[in-house]
mmCIF file of C-alpha atoms in Angstrom:
data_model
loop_
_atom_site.group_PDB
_atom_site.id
_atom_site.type_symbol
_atom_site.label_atom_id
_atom_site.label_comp_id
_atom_site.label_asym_id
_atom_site.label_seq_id
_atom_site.Cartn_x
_atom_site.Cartn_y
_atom_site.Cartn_z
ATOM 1 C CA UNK A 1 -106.207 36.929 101.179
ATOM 2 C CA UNK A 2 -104.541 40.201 101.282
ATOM 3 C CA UNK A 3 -101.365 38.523 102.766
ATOM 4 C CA UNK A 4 -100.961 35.968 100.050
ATOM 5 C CA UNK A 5 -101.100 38.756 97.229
ATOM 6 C CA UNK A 6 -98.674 40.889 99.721
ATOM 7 C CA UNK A 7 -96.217 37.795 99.486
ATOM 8 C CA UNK A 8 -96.408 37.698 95.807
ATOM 9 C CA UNK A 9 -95.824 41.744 95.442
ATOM 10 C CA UNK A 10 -93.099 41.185 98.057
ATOM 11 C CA UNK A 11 -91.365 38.200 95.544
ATOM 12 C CA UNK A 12 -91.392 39.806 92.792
ATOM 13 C CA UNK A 13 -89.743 42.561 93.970
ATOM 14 C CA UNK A 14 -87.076 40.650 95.224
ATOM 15 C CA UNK A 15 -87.002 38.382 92.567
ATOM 16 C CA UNK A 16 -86.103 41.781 90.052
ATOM 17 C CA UNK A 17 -83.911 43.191 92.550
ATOM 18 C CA UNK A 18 -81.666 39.925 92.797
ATOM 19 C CA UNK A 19 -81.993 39.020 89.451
ATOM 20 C CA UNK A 20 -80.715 42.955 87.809
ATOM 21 C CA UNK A 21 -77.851 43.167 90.906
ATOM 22 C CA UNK A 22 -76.516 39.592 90.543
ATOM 23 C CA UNK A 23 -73.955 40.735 88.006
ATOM 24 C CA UNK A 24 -73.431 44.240 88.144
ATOM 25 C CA UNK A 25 -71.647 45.661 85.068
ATOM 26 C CA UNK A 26 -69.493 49.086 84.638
ATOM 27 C CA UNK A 27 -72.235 49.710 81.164
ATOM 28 C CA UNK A 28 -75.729 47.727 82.296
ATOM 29 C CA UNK A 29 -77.711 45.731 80.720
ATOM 30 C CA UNK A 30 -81.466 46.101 80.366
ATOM 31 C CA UNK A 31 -82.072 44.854 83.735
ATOM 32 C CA UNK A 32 -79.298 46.543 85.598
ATOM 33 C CA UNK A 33 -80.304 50.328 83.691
ATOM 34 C CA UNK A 34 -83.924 49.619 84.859
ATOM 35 C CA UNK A 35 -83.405 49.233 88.492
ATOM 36 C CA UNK A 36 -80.444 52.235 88.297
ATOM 37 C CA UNK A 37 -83.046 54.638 87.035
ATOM 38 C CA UNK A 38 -85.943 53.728 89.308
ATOM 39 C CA UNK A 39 -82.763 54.266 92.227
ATOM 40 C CA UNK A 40 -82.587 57.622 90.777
ATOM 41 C CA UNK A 41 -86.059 58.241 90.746
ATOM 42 C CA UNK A 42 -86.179 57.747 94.347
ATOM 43 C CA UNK A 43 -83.426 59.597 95.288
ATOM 44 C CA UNK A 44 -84.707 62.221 93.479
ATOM 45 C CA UNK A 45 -87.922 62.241 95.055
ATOM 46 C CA UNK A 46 -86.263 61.763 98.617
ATOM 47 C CA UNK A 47 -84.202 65.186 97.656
ATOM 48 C CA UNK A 48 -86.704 67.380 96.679
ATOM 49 C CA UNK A 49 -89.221 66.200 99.873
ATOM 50 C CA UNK A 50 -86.331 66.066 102.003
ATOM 51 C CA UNK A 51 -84.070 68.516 101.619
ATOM 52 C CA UNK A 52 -80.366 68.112 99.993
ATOM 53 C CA UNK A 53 -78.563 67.716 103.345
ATOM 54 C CA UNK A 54 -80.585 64.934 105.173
ATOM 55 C CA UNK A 55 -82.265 62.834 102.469
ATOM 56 C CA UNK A 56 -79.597 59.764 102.046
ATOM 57 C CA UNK A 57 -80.499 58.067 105.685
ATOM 58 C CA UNK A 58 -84.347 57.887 103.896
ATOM 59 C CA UNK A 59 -83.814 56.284 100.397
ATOM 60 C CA UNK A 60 -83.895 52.996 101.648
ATOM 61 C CA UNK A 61 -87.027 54.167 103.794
ATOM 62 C CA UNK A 62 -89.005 55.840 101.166
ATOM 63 C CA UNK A 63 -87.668 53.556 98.022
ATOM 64 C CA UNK A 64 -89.238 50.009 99.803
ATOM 65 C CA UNK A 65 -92.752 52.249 100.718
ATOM 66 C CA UNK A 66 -92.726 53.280 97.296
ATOM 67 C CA UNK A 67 -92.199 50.190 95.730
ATOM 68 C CA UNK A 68 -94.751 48.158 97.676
ATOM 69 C CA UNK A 69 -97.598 50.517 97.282
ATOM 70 C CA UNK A 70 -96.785 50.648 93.409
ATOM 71 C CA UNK A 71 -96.474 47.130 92.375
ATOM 72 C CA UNK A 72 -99.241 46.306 94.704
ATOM 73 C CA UNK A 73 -101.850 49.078 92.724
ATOM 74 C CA UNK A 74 -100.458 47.403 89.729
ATOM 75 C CA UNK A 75 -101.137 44.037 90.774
ATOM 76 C CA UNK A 76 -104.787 44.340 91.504
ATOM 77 C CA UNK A 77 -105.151 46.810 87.864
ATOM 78 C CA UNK A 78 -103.231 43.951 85.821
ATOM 79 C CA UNK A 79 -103.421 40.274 87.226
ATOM 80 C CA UNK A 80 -106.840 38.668 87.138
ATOM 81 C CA UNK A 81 -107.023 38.660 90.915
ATOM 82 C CA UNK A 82 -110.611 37.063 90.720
ATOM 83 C CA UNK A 83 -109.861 33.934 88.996
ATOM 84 C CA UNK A 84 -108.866 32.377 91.884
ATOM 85 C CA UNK A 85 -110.907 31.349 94.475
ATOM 86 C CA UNK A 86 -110.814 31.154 97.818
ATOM 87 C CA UNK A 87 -113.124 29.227 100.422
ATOM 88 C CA UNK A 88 -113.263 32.584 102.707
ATOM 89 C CA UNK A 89 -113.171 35.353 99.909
ATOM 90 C CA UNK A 90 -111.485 36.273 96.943
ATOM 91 C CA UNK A 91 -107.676 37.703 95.867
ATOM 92 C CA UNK A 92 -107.419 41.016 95.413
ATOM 93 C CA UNK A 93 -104.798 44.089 95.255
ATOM 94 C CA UNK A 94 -102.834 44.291 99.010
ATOM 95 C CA UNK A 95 -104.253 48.129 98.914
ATOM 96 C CA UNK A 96 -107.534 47.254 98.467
ATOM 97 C CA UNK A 97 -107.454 46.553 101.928
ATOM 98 C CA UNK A 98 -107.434 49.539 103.837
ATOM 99 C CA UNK A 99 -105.714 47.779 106.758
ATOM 100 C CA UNK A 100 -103.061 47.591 104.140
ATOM 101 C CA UNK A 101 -102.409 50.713 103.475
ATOM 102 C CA UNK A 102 -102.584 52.351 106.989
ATOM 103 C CA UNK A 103 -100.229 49.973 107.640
#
């Protein structure tokens, strides 16, 4: 169960990061200015943890950790998880499983 919802957590971020870089403009769109500022947010939080000198090589590191953990909490507090069932259990949040999140 938990690695069916981590699939779906998994597409949809790829499915926003493909969809706001396809056509990257010099002024962005909606799309394009959402995905710039959570970039920012990241690097941001990658400086200040980090340090100014040696944060860059961890963005990529820290931004895809950060994401998954963050949709996937928001996944299990906003999609009716429950409504489908399964022979051997039920869908759930990806960090509701603490296997998951050791991980």
């Amino acid at each position: 169960q938990v690695l069916i919802t981590s699939w779906i957590v998994i597409t949809i971020l790829l499915s926003l990061a493909i969809l706001a870089t396809g056509d990257l403009q010099t002024v962005p769109p909606d799309g394009q200015n959402l995905v710039e500022y959570v970039l920012e947010f990241i690097r941001d939080l990658a400086r200040t943890q980090i340090g100014e000198e040696e944060y860059r090589p961890w963005v990529p590191f820290i931004g895809t950790m950060f994401l998954f953990i963050f949709v996937s909490n928001w996944s299990g507090a906003l999609l009716p998880w429950k409504i489908f069932e399964l022979p051997h259990g039920e869908l759930a949040a990806p960090t509701n499983d603490i296997n998951t999140t050791v991980a």
